[in-house]
Coordinates of C-alpha atoms in Angstrom, one line a residue:
M21 CA 7.2 -0.1 20.0
A22 CA 3.6 -0.5 21.1
T23 CA 1.0 0.8 18.8
D24 CA -1.4 3.4 20.2
Y25 CA -4.9 3.1 19.2
G26 CA -5.3 6.8 20.1
Q27 CA -8.6 8.3 21.3
G28 CA -10.6 5.9 19.1
Y29 CA -11.3 3.3 21.9
G30 CA -14.7 3.5 23.2
L31 CA -15.3 7.1 22.4
P32 CA -18.4 8.1 20.4
T33 CA -18.0 9.7 17.1
E34 CA -18.8 13.4 17.1
P35 CA -21.4 14.9 14.7
G36 CA -19.9 15.9 11.5
H37 CA -17.2 13.2 11.7
P38 CA -16.8 11.1 8.5
G39 CA -17.8 8.0 10.5
H40 CA -20.9 9.6 12.1
A41 CA -24.2 8.0 11.2
E42 CA -25.8 11.3 10.8
G43 CA -25.7 12.3 7.0
R44 CA -27.7 14.0 4.4
R45 CA -30.5 12.0 3.1
H46 CA -32.2 12.8 -0.3
R47 CA -35.9 12.3 -0.5
L48 CA -35.8 11.6 -4.2
P49 CA -33.8 8.7 -5.6
A50 CA -30.8 9.3 -7.5
A51 CA -32.3 8.5 -10.8
L52 CA -35.0 11.3 -10.5
R53 CA -32.7 14.1 -9.1
A54 CA -29.9 13.4 -11.5
P55 CA -31.2 15.8 -14.3
V56 CA -31.2 18.8 -11.9
E57 CA -28.1 18.1 -10.0
G58 CA -25.0 20.3 -10.3
R59 CA -22.9 17.3 -11.3
A60 CA -25.0 16.6 -14.4
W61 CA -24.7 20.1 -15.6
R62 CA -21.0 20.2 -14.9
E63 CA -20.6 17.0 -17.0
L64 CA -22.6 18.4 -19.8
G65 CA -20.6 21.6 -19.7
Y66 CA -17.4 19.5 -20.0
V67 CA -18.8 17.7 -23.1
L68 CA -19.9 21.0 -24.7
L69 CA -16.4 22.7 -24.1
S70 CA -14.6 19.5 -25.3
L71 CA -15.4 20.1 -29.0
P72 CA -14.0 23.6 -29.4
I73 CA -11.0 22.9 -27.3
S74 CA -10.4 19.5 -29.2
I75 CA -10.5 21.2 -32.5
L76 CA -7.9 23.8 -31.3
L77 CA -5.7 21.2 -29.7
F78 CA -5.9 18.9 -32.8
T79 CA -5.2 21.7 -35.2
Y80 CA -2.2 23.0 -33.1
A81 CA -0.7 19.4 -32.8
V82 CA -1.2 18.3 -36.3
T83 CA 0.1 21.6 -37.7
M84 CA 3.1 21.7 -35.5
V85 CA 4.2 18.1 -35.9
S86 CA 3.7 18.2 -39.7
L87 CA 5.7 21.3 -39.9
G88 CA 8.3 19.9 -37.6
A89 CA 8.5 16.6 -39.6
G90 CA 8.7 18.6 -42.9
L91 CA 11.6 20.6 -41.5
L92 CA 13.6 17.6 -40.2
V93 CA 15.7 17.7 -43.4
T94 CA 17.2 20.8 -41.7
F95 CA 17.9 21.4 -38.0
L96 CA 14.9 23.6 -37.7
G97 CA 12.5 20.7 -37.6
V98 CA 13.9 19.5 -34.2
P99 CA 13.2 22.6 -32.2
V100 CA 9.8 23.0 -34.0
L101 CA 8.9 19.3 -32.9
A102 CA 10.1 19.9 -29.5
A103 CA 7.8 23.1 -29.4
A104 CA 5.0 21.1 -30.5
L105 CA 5.4 18.5 -27.8
A106 CA 6.0 21.4 -25.2
G107 CA 2.6 22.9 -26.4
C108 CA 0.8 19.7 -26.0
R109 CA 2.1 19.4 -22.5
G110 CA 0.8 22.9 -21.7
F111 CA -2.6 21.9 -23.1
G112 CA -2.4 19.0 -21.0
A113 CA -2.2 21.0 -17.9
V114 CA -5.3 23.0 -19.1
E115 CA -7.2 19.6 -19.6
R116 CA -6.2 18.3 -16.2
A117 CA -7.5 21.6 -14.7
R118 CA -10.8 21.4 -16.7
A119 CA -11.2 17.8 -15.6
R120 CA -10.6 18.6 -11.9
G121 CA -13.1 21.5 -12.0
L122 CA -15.9 19.9 -14.0
L123 CA -15.6 16.2 -13.4
G124 CA -14.0 16.3 -10.0
L125 CA -11.1 14.2 -11.3
E126 CA -7.8 14.6 -9.6
V127 CA -4.9 13.8 -11.9
A128 CA -1.4 14.2 -10.7
E129 CA 1.1 15.9 -12.9
P130 CA 3.3 13.9 -15.2
E131 CA 6.9 13.4 -14.5
P132 CA 9.0 16.6 -15.1
L133 CA 11.5 17.0 -17.8
R134 CA 14.8 15.5 -16.7
M135 CA 17.6 17.8 -17.8
R136 CA 21.1 16.8 -17.0
R137 CA 22.4 20.2 -17.9
Q138 CA 21.1 23.8 -18.5
G139 CA 20.5 25.1 -22.0
F140 CA 18.2 25.3 -25.0
M141 CA 19.7 22.0 -26.4
A142 CA 19.3 20.2 -23.2
W143 CA 15.7 21.3 -23.0
I144 CA 14.9 20.1 -26.6
G145 CA 16.5 16.8 -25.8
A146 CA 14.5 16.4 -22.6
V147 CA 11.2 17.3 -24.2
L148 CA 11.9 14.8 -27.1
K149 CA 12.8 11.9 -24.6
S150 CA 9.9 12.6 -22.2
G151 CA 7.1 9.9 -22.5
A152 CA 4.7 12.5 -20.9
S153 CA 5.3 14.7 -24.0
W154 CA 4.3 12.0 -26.5
R155 CA 1.4 11.0 -24.5
A156 CA 0.1 14.6 -24.5
L157 CA 0.5 14.5 -28.3
L158 CA -1.4 11.2 -28.6
Y159 CA -4.1 12.7 -26.4
A160 CA -4.3 15.7 -28.6
V161 CA -4.9 13.5 -31.9
L162 CA -7.3 11.0 -30.2
R163 CA -9.4 13.6 -28.4
L164 CA -11.2 15.2 -31.4
P165 CA -13.0 12.1 -32.8
W166 CA -14.3 11.2 -29.3
A167 CA -15.2 15.0 -28.7
V168 CA -17.2 15.0 -31.9
L169 CA -19.1 11.8 -30.8
S170 CA -19.6 12.8 -27.3
F171 CA -20.8 16.2 -28.3
V172 CA -23.3 14.9 -30.9
V173 CA -24.7 12.2 -28.5
G174 CA -24.8 14.6 -25.6
V175 CA -26.4 17.5 -27.2
T176 CA -29.0 15.4 -29.1
V177 CA -30.3 13.4 -26.1
W178 CA -30.3 16.5 -23.9
T179 CA -32.1 18.7 -26.6
V180 CA -34.6 16.0 -27.3
G181 CA -35.2 15.1 -23.8
W182 CA -35.9 18.6 -22.6
S183 CA -37.8 19.7 -25.8
L184 CA -40.3 16.8 -25.5
L185 CA -40.7 17.1 -21.7
T186 CA -41.6 20.9 -22.0
Y187 CA -43.8 20.3 -25.0
P188 CA -47.0 20.9 -23.1
L189 CA -45.6 24.4 -22.2
W190 CA -44.5 25.6 -25.7
S191 CA -46.9 23.6 -28.0
W192 CA -49.1 26.6 -28.4
V193 CA -46.2 28.3 -30.4
L194 CA -46.5 26.1 -33.4
P195 CA -50.2 26.7 -34.2
M196 CA -50.1 30.3 -33.4
H197 CA -46.8 31.5 -34.9
A198 CA -45.7 28.6 -37.3
G199 CA -49.0 27.6 -38.8
Q200 CA -48.7 24.0 -37.8
D201 CA -50.9 21.9 -35.5
G202 CA -48.0 20.8 -33.4
I203 CA -45.0 18.4 -33.9
Q204 CA -45.4 16.5 -37.2
L205 CA -44.9 12.9 -36.4
Y206 CA -45.6 11.7 -39.9
G207 CA -46.4 13.3 -43.3
D208 CA -46.6 12.7 -47.1
E209 CA -48.7 14.0 -49.9
H210 CA -51.9 12.6 -48.7
R211 CA -51.7 12.5 -44.9
Q212 CA -50.1 14.4 -41.9
I213 CA -50.1 13.3 -38.4
Y214 CA -49.5 16.0 -35.7
L215 CA -49.1 15.6 -31.8
D216 CA -51.9 18.1 -31.1
N217 CA -54.5 16.4 -28.7
P218 CA -54.1 16.2 -24.9
F219 CA -53.2 12.4 -25.0
E220 CA -50.6 12.8 -27.6
I221 CA -49.1 15.7 -25.8
A222 CA -49.1 13.8 -22.4
V223 CA -47.3 10.8 -24.2
T224 CA -44.8 13.2 -25.8
A225 CA -44.1 14.6 -22.5
G226 CA -43.7 11.2 -21.0
V227 CA -41.2 10.3 -23.6
G228 CA -39.3 13.4 -23.0
L229 CA -39.3 12.5 -19.2
L230 CA -37.7 9.2 -20.0
F231 CA -35.0 10.9 -22.2
T232 CA -34.4 13.6 -19.5
L233 CA -33.9 11.0 -16.8
A234 CA -31.5 9.0 -19.0
T235 CA -29.5 12.0 -20.3
P236 CA -27.4 12.5 -17.2
W237 CA -26.3 8.8 -17.2
I238 CA -25.5 8.8 -20.9
V239 CA -23.4 11.8 -20.6
R240 CA -21.7 10.4 -17.4
A241 CA -20.9 7.3 -19.5
L242 CA -19.4 9.5 -22.1
T243 CA -17.3 11.4 -19.6
M244 CA -16.0 8.1 -18.2
V245 CA -14.2 7.7 -21.4
D246 CA -12.8 11.2 -21.0
R247 CA -11.7 10.3 -17.4
V248 CA -9.8 7.3 -18.7
M249 CA -8.1 9.4 -21.4
V250 CA -7.1 12.2 -19.2
H251 CA -5.8 9.8 -16.4
G252 CA -4.0 7.4 -18.7
L253 CA -2.5 10.0 -21.1
L254 CA -2.1 13.3 -19.2
G255 CA -1.1 11.8 -15.8
P256 CA 2.2 10.1 -14.6
S257 CA 2.9 6.9 -16.2
R258 CA 2.6 3.6 -14.2
L259 CA 6.3 3.2 -14.0
V260 CA 6.9 6.6 -12.6
T261 CA 4.1 6.3 -10.2
R262 CA 5.6 3.0 -9.0
V263 CA 9.1 4.5 -8.7
V264 CA 7.6 7.3 -6.5
E265 CA 6.0 4.8 -4.3
L266 CA 9.2 3.0 -4.0
E267 CA 11.0 6.1 -3.1
S268 CA 8.5 6.8 -0.5
D269 CA 8.5 3.4 0.9
R270 CA 12.3 3.4 1.1
G271 CA 12.0 6.7 3.1
V272 CA 9.6 5.0 5.5
V273 CA 11.9 2.0 5.8
V274 CA 14.9 4.3 6.6
D275 CA 13.0 6.3 9.1
T276 CA 11.8 3.2 10.8
A277 CA 15.2 1.6 11.0
A278 CA 16.7 5.0 12.3
A279 CA 13.9 5.1 15.0
D280 CA 14.5 1.5 16.0
L281 CA 18.2 2.1 16.3
R282 CA 17.6 5.3 18.6
R283 CA 15.2 3.2 20.7
I284 CA 17.8 0.5 21.1
E285 CA 20.4 3.1 21.9
R286 CA 18.1 4.6 24.6
D287 CA 17.1 1.5 26.0
L288 CA 20.7 0.3 26.3
H289 CA 21.9 3.7 27.8
D290 CA 18.8 4.1 30.2
G291 CA 18.5 0.4 31.1
A292 CA 21.2 -2.1 31.1
Q293 CA 24.2 0.2 30.7
A294 CA 23.2 2.2 33.7
R295 CA 22.5 -0.9 35.7
L296 CA 25.9 -2.4 34.8
V297 CA 27.6 0.9 35.8
A298 CA 25.8 0.9 39.1
L299 CA 26.9 -2.9 39.4
A300 CA 30.6 -2.1 38.8
M301 CA 30.4 0.6 41.4
D302 CA 28.8 -1.8 44.0
L303 CA 31.4 -4.4 43.2
G304 CA 34.2 -1.9 43.7
L305 CA 32.7 -0.9 47.1
A306 CA 32.4 -4.6 48.0
K307 CA 36.0 -5.2 47.2
E308 CA 37.1 -2.4 49.6
K309 CA 34.8 -3.8 52.3
L310 CA 36.0 -7.3 51.8
R311 CA 39.0 -7.0 54.3
E312 CA 37.2 -4.6 56.7
D313 CA 33.8 -6.2 57.0
P314 CA 33.4 -9.5 55.1
R315 CA 29.7 -9.7 56.1
V316 CA 28.9 -6.4 54.5
A317 CA 30.9 -7.3 51.5
A318 CA 29.0 -10.5 51.1
R319 CA 25.7 -8.7 51.4
M320 CA 26.8 -6.2 48.7
V321 CA 28.1 -9.1 46.5
D322 CA 24.6 -10.8 47.0
E323 CA 22.8 -7.5 45.8
A324 CA 25.2 -7.3 42.9
H325 CA 24.2 -10.7 41.9
G326 CA 20.5 -9.8 41.8
E327 CA 21.4 -6.7 39.7
V328 CA 23.2 -8.9 37.2
K329 CA 20.0 -11.1 36.9
T330 CA 18.1 -8.0 36.4
A331 CA 20.5 -6.7 33.8
L332 CA 20.5 -10.0 32.0
R333 CA 16.7 -10.1 31.8
E334 CA 16.8 -6.5 30.4
L335 CA 19.2 -7.4 27.7
R336 CA 17.2 -10.6 26.9
D337 CA 14.1 -8.5 26.4
L338 CA 16.1 -6.0 24.3
A339 CA 17.4 -8.8 22.2
R340 CA 14.0 -10.2 21.8
G341 CA 12.7 -6.9 20.5
I342 CA 15.5 -6.7 17.8
H343 CA 14.9 -10.2 16.6
P344 CA 13.9 -13.1 18.8
A345 CA 15.9 -16.4 18.6
V346 CA 12.8 -18.5 18.8
L347 CA 11.6 -17.0 15.6
T348 CA 14.9 -17.8 13.8
D349 CA 15.0 -21.4 15.2
R350 CA 11.4 -22.5 15.3
G351 CA 9.3 -20.1 13.2
L352 CA 6.2 -18.0 13.6
D353 CA 4.2 -20.5 15.5
A354 CA 6.5 -20.8 18.4
A355 CA 7.5 -17.1 18.3
L356 CA 3.8 -15.8 18.3
S357 CA 3.0 -18.5 21.0
S358 CA 5.8 -16.9 23.2
V359 CA 4.3 -13.4 22.6
A360 CA 0.9 -14.5 23.4
S361 CA 2.1 -16.0 26.8
R362 CA 3.2 -12.5 27.7
C363 CA 0.0 -10.8 26.9
T364 CA -2.2 -9.5 29.7
V365 CA -5.2 -11.3 28.3
P366 CA -5.6 -14.9 27.2
V367 CA -4.7 -15.2 23.5
Q368 CA -5.3 -18.2 21.2
V369 CA -2.8 -18.7 18.5
E370 CA -3.4 -20.6 15.2
V371 CA -0.7 -20.6 12.6
D372 CA -1.5 -22.6 9.3
L373 CA 1.6 -22.5 7.2
A374 CA 3.0 -25.5 5.4
E375 CA 6.3 -23.8 5.0
R376 CA 8.2 -20.7 6.3
P377 CA 8.2 -17.4 4.3
A378 CA 11.3 -15.3 3.8
P379 CA 13.1 -14.1 7.0
A380 CA 12.3 -10.5 6.3
I381 CA 8.6 -11.2 5.8
E382 CA 8.5 -13.4 8.8
G383 CA 10.1 -10.7 11.0
I384 CA 7.6 -8.2 9.8
A385 CA 4.7 -10.6 10.6
Y386 CA 6.1 -11.2 14.0
F387 CA 6.6 -7.6 15.1
T388 CA 3.1 -6.6 13.5
V389 CA 1.4 -9.3 15.7
S390 CA 3.5 -8.3 18.6
E391 CA 2.5 -4.7 18.4
L392 CA -1.2 -5.5 17.9
L393 CA -1.2 -7.7 21.0
Q394 CA 0.5 -4.9 23.0
N395 CA -2.5 -2.6 21.9
V396 CA -5.0 -5.3 23.0
G397 CA -3.3 -5.5 26.5
K398 CA -3.0 -1.7 26.9
H399 CA -6.0 -0.1 25.3
A400 CA -8.7 -2.7 24.3
R401 CA -10.0 -3.8 27.9
A402 CA -10.5 -7.1 26.3
T403 CA -10.9 -10.4 28.1
W404 CA -9.7 -12.7 25.3
A405 CA -8.0 -12.3 21.8
A406 CA -7.2 -14.5 19.0
V407 CA -4.3 -14.6 16.3
E408 CA -4.6 -16.4 13.1
V409 CA -1.9 -16.7 10.4
W410 CA -2.3 -18.4 7.1
R411 CA -1.3 -18.2 3.5
T412 CA -3.6 -17.4 0.7
E413 CA -1.9 -17.9 -2.8
N414 CA 1.0 -15.4 -2.8
R415 CA 0.0 -13.4 0.2
L416 CA 0.7 -14.1 3.9
M417 CA -2.4 -13.2 6.0
L418 CA -2.5 -12.2 9.7
Q419 CA -5.6 -11.5 11.8
V420 CA -5.8 -10.3 15.4
V421 CA -9.2 -10.2 17.0
D422 CA -10.3 -9.1 20.6
D423 CA -13.5 -8.5 22.4
G424 CA -12.6 -5.2 23.6
V425 CA -14.3 -1.8 23.6
G426 CA -13.5 -1.2 19.8
G427 CA -13.0 2.3 18.3
A428 CA -9.6 1.8 16.9
E429 CA -8.7 4.0 14.0
V430 CA -5.8 4.3 11.6
S431 CA -5.7 8.1 12.0
E432 CA -2.7 10.3 11.2
G433 CA 0.0 10.2 13.8
S434 CA -1.3 7.1 15.6
G435 CA 0.6 3.9 16.1
L436 CA -1.7 2.1 13.8
A437 CA -0.9 4.6 11.0
G438 CA 2.8 4.0 11.6
L439 CA 2.3 0.3 11.5
A440 CA 0.2 0.7 8.2
E441 CA 3.2 2.6 6.7
R442 CA 5.6 0.0 7.6
L443 CA 3.5 -2.7 6.0
D444 CA 3.0 -0.5 3.0
A445 CA 6.8 -0.2 2.6
V446 CA 6.9 -4.0 1.6
D447 CA 3.6 -3.7 -0.4
G448 CA 1.6 -4.9 2.6
I449 CA -2.0 -3.8 3.6
L450 CA -3.5 -3.1 7.1
V451 CA -7.3 -3.2 7.5
V452 CA -8.9 -2.2 10.8
D453 CA -12.6 -3.1 11.5
S454 CA -13.4 -1.7 15.0
P455 CA -16.8 -0.4 15.6
A456 CA -17.5 1.3 18.9
G457 CA -18.3 -1.3 21.4
G458 CA -16.2 -3.9 19.6
P459 CA -15.1 -6.4 18.6
T460 CA -12.0 -5.3 17.0
R461 CA -10.6 -7.2 14.0
V462 CA -7.2 -6.0 12.4
T463 CA -6.1 -7.9 9.3
A464 CA -2.7 -7.5 7.9
E465 CA -1.7 -8.7 4.4
L466 CA 2.0 -9.3 3.4
P467 CA 3.5 -10.5 0.2
W468 CA 4.6 -14.1 0.3
R469 CA 8.3 -14.7 -0.5
E470 CA 9.8 -18.1 -0.5
E471 CA 12.4 -18.9 2.2
R472 CA 15.9 -19.1 0.9
A473 CA 18.8 -20.9 2.7
R474 CA 19.1 -19.4 6.1

């Protein structure tokens, strides 16, 4: 069950790899380049498109729901209301695609309709019972007022900023074609003030520059609300997301248990079972030789005795891999000390726990540290390692540190990735900090559950 660190140990990161130090560096700070970046224009386009789409969506939702509510006195109101909700779900798919294309927001599809049987009536019932349908309707109603506000604010600050910034370029239009001396700052019956001299034009352009620099951030703040609305109302609910996570975690647990059973069966078949079969054959031969040649029979029995010791040792190691008795009897401190004593490098163990966690959590913690120490012995080329275990509020914390060559990664298909999946199955977390050259620090976090009567 040793976890493989993979090719990460001690190997330099190739150029282009996400972890490589080489990256694209901008000469201008983000505040200065934001107005001309593609992201700013995409977010502005999202704000501009939101108003006509929201008007269409609001009109459809209010009209269809009102029609359906008015027809509820007859049976026709039910399918009309279901059609209204289904249409809102369709608009929701369009809005998720628009947010993905312009805002870069990835929102998963909501839970599908759950139909126990086929047919039009079953579809109507599924639509009306679906929480995603009603959230899409709520989005259609709430979207319009916010779209109006964001459209007005976004267009105003964008227009004012660029108009004032480019005023030195187009100021000649007013005196030549409009008969004015520039932008009128103030005017009444007796006096008019125009921005027409070089200093005033420069100040106007400076104010426009401030507006232009601030516009992308204002629009981005407006789209943050859009992100929250799309994610919260058009995506899957938290309950459904949690159910999907639990189903995935259950699959990981089942696969892990099946893999452990196959490993135990293989170890028994290839190890202790084969040795015991050979032992039985040797004892049978010794029995036949007992009368003919007692010395040869005694030597064969002595060899069989050695085989019995080896088989017992293999069975003991196999039982320790399933669940060590020392863990059940004496807890994590003694069990981890036993694992550390078998490691190929010196290991310091420090367990600071006032009480024992639940047996399941305790077992996962034991096997996590055991696999990490096997990695240290096989791959790290370390001269020492340390294990720390402590409790923080309702979490059990594990940390394994070594001074090896580093470079460990939780990459797909590696042993560390499998270990992270096992921890995730019980709401645990695995964090690996292993720069090239070391040291490596692996931190595991498990939920704390109180020990019940054992």
